[in-house]
Tab-separated table of C-alpha atoms and ligand atoms in Angstrom:
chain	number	residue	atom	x	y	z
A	1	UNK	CA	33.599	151.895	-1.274
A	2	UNK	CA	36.565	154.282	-1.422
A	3	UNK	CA	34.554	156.812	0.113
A	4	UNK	CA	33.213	154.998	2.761
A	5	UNK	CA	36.688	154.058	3.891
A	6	UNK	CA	37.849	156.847	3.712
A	7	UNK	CA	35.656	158.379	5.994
A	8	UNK	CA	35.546	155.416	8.700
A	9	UNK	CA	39.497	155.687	8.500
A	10	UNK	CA	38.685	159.070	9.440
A	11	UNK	CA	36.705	158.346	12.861
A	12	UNK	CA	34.157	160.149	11.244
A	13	UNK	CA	31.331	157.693	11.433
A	14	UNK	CA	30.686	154.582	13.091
A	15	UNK	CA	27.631	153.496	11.461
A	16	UNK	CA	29.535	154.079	7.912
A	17	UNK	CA	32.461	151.846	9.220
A	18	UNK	CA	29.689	148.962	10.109
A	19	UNK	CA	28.127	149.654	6.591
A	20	UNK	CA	31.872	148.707	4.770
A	21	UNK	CA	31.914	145.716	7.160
A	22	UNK	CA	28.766	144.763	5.815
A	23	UNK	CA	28.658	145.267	2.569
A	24	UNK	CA	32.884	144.553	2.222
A	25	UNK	CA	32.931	141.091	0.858
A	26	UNK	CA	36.579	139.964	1.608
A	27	UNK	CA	37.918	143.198	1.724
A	28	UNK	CA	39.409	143.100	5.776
A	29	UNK	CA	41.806	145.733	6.276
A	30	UNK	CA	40.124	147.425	8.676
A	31	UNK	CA	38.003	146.123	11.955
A	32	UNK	CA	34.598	146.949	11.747
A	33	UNK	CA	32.231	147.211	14.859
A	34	UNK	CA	28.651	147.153	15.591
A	35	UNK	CA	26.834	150.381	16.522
A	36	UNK	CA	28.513	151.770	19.275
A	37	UNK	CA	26.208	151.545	22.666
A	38	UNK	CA	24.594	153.963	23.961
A	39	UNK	CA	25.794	155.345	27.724
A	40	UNK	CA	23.030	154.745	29.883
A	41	UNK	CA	23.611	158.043	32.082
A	42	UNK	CA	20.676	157.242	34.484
A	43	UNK	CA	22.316	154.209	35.794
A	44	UNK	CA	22.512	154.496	39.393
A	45	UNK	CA	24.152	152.004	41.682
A	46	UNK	CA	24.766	151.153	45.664
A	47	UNK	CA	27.371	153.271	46.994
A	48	UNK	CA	30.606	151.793	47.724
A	49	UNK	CA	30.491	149.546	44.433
A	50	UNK	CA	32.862	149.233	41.561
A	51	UNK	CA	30.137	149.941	39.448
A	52	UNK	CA	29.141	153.188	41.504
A	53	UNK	CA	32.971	154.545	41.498
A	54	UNK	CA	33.433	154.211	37.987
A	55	UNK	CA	29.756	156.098	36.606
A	56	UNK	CA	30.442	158.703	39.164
A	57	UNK	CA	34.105	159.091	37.777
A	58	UNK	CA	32.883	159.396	33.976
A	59	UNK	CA	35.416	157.399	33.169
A	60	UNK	CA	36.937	153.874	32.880
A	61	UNK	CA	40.086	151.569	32.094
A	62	UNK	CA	40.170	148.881	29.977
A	63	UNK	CA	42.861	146.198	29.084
A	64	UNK	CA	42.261	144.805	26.243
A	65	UNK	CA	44.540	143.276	22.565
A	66	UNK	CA	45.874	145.994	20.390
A	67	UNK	CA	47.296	143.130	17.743
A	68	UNK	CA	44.906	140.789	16.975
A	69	UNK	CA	42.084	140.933	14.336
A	70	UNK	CA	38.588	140.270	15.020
A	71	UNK	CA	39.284	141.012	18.866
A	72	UNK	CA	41.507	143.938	19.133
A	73	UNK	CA	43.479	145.218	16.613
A	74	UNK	CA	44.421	149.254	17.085
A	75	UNK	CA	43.234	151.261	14.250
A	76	UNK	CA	45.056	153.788	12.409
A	77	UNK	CA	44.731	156.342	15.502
A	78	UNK	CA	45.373	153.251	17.904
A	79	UNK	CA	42.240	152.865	18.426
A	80	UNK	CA	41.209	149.189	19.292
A	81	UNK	CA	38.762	147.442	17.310
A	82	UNK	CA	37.401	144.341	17.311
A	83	UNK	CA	35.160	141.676	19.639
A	84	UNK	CA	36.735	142.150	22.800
A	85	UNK	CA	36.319	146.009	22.482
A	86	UNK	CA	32.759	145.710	21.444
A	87	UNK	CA	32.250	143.716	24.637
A	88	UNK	CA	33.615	146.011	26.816
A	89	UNK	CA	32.620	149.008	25.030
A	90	UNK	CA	28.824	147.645	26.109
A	91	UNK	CA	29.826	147.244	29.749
A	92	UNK	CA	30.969	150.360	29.708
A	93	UNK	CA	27.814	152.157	28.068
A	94	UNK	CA	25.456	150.234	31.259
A	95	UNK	CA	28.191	152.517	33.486
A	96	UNK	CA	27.064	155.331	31.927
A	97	UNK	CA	30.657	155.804	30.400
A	98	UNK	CA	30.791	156.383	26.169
A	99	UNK	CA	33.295	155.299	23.973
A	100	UNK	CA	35.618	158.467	23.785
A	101	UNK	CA	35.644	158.101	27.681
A	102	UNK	CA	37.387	154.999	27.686
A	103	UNK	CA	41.126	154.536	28.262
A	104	UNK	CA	42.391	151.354	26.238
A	105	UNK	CA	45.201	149.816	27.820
A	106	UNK	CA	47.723	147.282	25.802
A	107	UNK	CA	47.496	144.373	27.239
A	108	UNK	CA	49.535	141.511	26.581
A	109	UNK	CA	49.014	137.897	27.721
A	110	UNK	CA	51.649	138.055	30.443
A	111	UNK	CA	50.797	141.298	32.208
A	112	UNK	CA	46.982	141.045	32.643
A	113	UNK	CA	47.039	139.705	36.387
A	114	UNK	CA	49.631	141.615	36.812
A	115	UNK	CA	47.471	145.077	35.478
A	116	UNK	CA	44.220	144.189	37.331
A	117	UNK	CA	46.073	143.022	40.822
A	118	UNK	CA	48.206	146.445	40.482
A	119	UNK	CA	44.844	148.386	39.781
A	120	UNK	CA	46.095	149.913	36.567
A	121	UNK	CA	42.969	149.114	34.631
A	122	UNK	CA	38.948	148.489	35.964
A	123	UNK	CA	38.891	145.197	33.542
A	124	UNK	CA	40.746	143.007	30.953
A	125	UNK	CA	38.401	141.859	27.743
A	126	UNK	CA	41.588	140.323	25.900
A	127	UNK	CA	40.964	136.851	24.560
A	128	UNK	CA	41.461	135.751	28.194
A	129	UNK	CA	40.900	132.106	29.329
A	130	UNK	CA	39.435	131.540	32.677
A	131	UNK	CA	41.830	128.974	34.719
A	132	UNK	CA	42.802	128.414	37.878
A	133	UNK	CA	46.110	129.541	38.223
A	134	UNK	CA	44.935	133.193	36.819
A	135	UNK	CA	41.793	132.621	39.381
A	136	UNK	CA	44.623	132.827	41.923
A	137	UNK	CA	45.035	136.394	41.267
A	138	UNK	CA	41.899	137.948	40.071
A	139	UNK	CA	38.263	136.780	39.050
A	140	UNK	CA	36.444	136.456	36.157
A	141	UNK	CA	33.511	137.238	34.844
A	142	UNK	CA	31.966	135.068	31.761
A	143	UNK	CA	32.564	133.501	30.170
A	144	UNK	CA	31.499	135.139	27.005
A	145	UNK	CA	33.087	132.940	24.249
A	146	UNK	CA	35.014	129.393	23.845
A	147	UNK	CA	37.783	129.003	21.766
A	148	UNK	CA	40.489	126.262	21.255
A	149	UNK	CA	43.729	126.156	20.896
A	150	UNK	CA	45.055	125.610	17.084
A	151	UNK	CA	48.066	125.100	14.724
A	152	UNK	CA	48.792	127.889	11.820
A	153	UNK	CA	51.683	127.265	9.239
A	154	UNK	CA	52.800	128.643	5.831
A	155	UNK	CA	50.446	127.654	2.813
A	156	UNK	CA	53.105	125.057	1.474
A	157	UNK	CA	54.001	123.411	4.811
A	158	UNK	CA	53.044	119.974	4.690
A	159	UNK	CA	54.820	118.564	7.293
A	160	UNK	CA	53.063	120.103	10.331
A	161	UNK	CA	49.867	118.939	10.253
A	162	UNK	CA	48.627	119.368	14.366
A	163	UNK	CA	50.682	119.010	17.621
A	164	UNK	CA	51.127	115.508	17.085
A	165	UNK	CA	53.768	115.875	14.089
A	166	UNK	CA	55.479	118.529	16.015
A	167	UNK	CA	57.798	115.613	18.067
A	168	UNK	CA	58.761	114.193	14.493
A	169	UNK	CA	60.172	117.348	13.304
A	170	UNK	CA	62.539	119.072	15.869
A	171	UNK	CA	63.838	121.562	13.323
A	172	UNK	CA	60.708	122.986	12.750
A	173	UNK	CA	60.079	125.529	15.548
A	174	UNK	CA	56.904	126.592	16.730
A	175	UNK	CA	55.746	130.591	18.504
A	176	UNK	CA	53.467	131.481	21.195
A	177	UNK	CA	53.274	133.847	23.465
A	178	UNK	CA	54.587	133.951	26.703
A	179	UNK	CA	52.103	133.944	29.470
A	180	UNK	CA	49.211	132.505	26.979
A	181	UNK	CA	47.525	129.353	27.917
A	182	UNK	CA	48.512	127.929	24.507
A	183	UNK	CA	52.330	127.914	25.105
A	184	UNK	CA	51.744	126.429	28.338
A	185	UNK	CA	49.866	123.625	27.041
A	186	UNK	CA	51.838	122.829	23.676
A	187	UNK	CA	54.912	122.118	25.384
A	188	UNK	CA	54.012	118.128	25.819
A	189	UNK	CA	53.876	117.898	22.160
A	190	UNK	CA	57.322	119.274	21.348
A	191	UNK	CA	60.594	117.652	20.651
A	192	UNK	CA	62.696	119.484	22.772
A	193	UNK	CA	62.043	122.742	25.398
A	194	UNK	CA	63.308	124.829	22.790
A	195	UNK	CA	61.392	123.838	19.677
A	196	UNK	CA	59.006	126.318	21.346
A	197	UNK	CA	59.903	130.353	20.712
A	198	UNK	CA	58.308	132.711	22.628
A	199	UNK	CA	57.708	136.570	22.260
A	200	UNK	CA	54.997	139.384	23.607
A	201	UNK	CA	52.073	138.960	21.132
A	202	UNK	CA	50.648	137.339	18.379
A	203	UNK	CA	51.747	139.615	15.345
A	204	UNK	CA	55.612	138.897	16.327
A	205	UNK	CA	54.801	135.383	15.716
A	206	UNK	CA	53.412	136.064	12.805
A	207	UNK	CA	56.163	138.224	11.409
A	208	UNK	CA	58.300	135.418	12.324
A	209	UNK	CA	56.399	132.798	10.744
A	210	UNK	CA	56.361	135.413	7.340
A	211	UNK	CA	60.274	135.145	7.347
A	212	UNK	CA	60.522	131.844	7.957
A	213	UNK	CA	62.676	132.128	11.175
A	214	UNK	CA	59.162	129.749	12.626
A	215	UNK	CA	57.504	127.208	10.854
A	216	UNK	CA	54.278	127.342	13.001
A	217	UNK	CA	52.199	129.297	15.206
A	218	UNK	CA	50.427	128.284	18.342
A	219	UNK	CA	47.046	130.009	19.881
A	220	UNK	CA	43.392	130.075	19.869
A	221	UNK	CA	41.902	129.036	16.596
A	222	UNK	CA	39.533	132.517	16.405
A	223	UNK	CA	43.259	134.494	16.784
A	224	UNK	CA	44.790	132.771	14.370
A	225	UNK	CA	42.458	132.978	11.671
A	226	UNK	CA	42.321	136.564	11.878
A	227	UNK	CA	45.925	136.454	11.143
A	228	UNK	CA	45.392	133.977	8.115
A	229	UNK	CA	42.971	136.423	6.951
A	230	UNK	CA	45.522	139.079	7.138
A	231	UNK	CA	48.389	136.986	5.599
A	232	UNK	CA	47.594	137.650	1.926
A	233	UNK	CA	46.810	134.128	1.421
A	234	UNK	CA	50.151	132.968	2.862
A	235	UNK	CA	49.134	131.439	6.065
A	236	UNK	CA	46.897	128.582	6.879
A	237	UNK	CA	45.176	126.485	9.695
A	238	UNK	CA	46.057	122.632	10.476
A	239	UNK	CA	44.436	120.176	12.621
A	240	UNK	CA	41.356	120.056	14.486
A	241	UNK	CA	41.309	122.445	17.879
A	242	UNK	CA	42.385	120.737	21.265
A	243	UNK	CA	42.219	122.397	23.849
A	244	UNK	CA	38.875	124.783	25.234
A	245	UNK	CA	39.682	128.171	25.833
A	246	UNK	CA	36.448	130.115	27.541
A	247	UNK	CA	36.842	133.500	27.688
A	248	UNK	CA	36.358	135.393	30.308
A	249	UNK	CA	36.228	139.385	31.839
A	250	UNK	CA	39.319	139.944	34.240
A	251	UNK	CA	38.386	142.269	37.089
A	252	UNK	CA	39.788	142.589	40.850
A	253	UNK	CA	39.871	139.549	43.094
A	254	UNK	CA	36.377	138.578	44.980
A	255	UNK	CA	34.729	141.643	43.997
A	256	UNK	CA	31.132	139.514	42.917
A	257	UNK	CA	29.011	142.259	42.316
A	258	UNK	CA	30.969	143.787	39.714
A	259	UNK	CA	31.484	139.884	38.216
A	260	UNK	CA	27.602	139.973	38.613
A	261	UNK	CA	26.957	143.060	37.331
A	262	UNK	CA	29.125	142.309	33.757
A	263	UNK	CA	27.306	138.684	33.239
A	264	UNK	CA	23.731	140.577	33.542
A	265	UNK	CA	25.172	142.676	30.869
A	266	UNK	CA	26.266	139.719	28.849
A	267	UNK	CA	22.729	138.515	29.469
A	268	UNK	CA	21.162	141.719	28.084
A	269	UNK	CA	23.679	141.993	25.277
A	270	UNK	CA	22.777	138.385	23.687
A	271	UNK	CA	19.102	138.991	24.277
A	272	UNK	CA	19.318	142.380	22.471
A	273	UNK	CA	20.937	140.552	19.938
A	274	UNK	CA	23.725	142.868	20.519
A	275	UNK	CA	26.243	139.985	20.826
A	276	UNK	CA	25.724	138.608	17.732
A	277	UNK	CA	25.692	142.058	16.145
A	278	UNK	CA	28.881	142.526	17.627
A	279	UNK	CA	30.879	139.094	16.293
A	280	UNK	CA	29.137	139.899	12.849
A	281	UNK	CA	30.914	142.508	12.289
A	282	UNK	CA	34.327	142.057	14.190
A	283	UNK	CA	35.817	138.294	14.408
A	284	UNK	CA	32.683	136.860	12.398
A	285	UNK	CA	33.963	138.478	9.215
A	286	UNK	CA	36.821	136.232	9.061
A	287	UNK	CA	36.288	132.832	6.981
A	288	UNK	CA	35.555	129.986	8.783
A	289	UNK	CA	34.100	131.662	11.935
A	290	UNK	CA	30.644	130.640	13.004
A	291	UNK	CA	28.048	132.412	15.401
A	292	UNK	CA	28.704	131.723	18.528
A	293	UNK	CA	25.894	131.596	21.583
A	294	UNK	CA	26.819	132.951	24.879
A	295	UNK	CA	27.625	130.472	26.951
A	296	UNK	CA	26.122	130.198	30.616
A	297	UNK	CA	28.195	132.190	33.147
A	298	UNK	CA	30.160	130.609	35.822
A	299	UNK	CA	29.406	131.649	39.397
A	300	UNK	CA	30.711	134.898	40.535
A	301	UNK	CA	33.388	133.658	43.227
B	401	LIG	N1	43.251	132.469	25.412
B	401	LIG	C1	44.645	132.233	25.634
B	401	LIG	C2	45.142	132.891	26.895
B	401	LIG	O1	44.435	133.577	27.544
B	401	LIG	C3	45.474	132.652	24.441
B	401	LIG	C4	45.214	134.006	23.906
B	401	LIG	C5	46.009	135.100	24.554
B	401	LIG	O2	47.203	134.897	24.837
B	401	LIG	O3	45.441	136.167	24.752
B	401	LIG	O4	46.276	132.675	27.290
């Protein structure tokens, strides 16, 4: 096993790093990810197109997570691994465009409008749920998964036991992220405006929950668990999920044959049974995950 990590810590092979996912039991300190697509360099598309400008560049941009496990969590040459990267790593290969001629972009929840409207990446894959407000802006594609929204405290909190026991205990103060969905939508639970703390990603919260300066943690149940599973046993998950979060692809406002082009690629990828290749071995690893199906696509507007 040493071996093996050794040389997947390496970059040296992909198909190694899938085998430690596989055969790893609950060892999860590093992402795994399926086979890596293969670029399809005879794609050819109508001229004028997203999809054209990017296969004839050879290139592409990609916002995605670069702190959360099982979606996209950088690697030890900040790389990104995880769902969200195997996702896009497949909508990249029907481009033409391989892995090593992607450009990952860090993107937190509150700049991903604000990086597709400003052109500074060709998509967002980043645990992103579709809404209105955020429809305002750009489009999406998708959606590809649903998640809900969930509660995570330390192992010997008791008190906390979902949003509804939040009101009841002022002192205890609960992180999210600002920009996310999830801080949004907790705030009608909460004591007080600031029982809430906010900061740029997920992994501050959990550093503050760690030190205690938080007693609880507020996001998508499929985030959070990676982040139990990489707590050492000292985090946990309360409550049942309440909210849906589908996710979806964030690309440039209106453009519908690009939002067309990634949901036939969703399409293909569940068919191949390349979707459920790819949650296997990112965000599927993590205990008390299940399969997921794709979901039907909204329409491209
Ligand atoms: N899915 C939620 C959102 O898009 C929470 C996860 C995140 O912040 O990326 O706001």
């Amino acid at each position: 096993m040493r071996n093996f990590r050794t040389a997947a810590l390496a970059g040296v092979a992909t198909t190694l790093l899938a085998l430690t996912a596989c055969g790893g039991g609950g060892e999860l300190s590093e992402e795994g990810a399926a086979d890596q697509p293969t670029a399809e360099a005879s794609a050819s598309f109508e001229a004028g197109t997203k999809m054209a400008t990017i296969s004839e560049a050879g290139k592409i941009k990609i916002g995605t997570k670069f702190d959360q496990p099982g979606f996209g969590l950088a690697n030890l040459e900040n790389v990104p691994e995880g769902f969200d990267v195997d996702v896009a790593e497949h909508i990249a290969a029907k481009l033409g465009i391989a892995p090593d001629a992607i450009t990952w972009v860090p993107s937190p929840s509150a700049q991903r409008e604000d990086l597709i409207a400003n052109g500074e990446v060709d998509l967002v894959v980043a645990t992103y749920t579709i809404n209105d407000k955020r429809k305002e802006r750009i489009t999406f594609a998708g959606p590809y998964y649903v998640a809900g929204q969930q509660i995570m405290v330390a192992k010997d909190n008791s008190t906390i036991t979902g949003p509804e026991s939040l009101k009841a205990n002022p002192d205890q103060k609960i992180c999210s992220v600002t920009g996310s969905t999830p801080a949004e939508n907790i705030r009608q639970y909460l004591a007080d405006p600031s029982q809430l703390v906010e900061f740029a990603g997920y992994s501050d919260c959990a550093d503050q929950l760690k030190n205690g300066q938080v007693a609880a943690v507020t996001t998508d149940n499929v985030i959070l668990t990676g982040l139990v599973a990489k707590s050492d046993d000292a985090f946990k998950l309360v409550g049942e999920q309440f909210t849906e979060e589908p996710y979806g692809i964030g690309i440039t406002k209106g453009d519908t044959a690009f939002c067309e082009f990634i949901n036939e690629t969703l399409s293909e990828m569940s068919e191949s049974g390349d979707y459920e290749k790819a949650w296997n071995a990112t965000a599927g690893k993590y205990e008390g995950t299940e399969v997921p199906t794709l979901p039907t696509a909204d329409a491209c507007v």
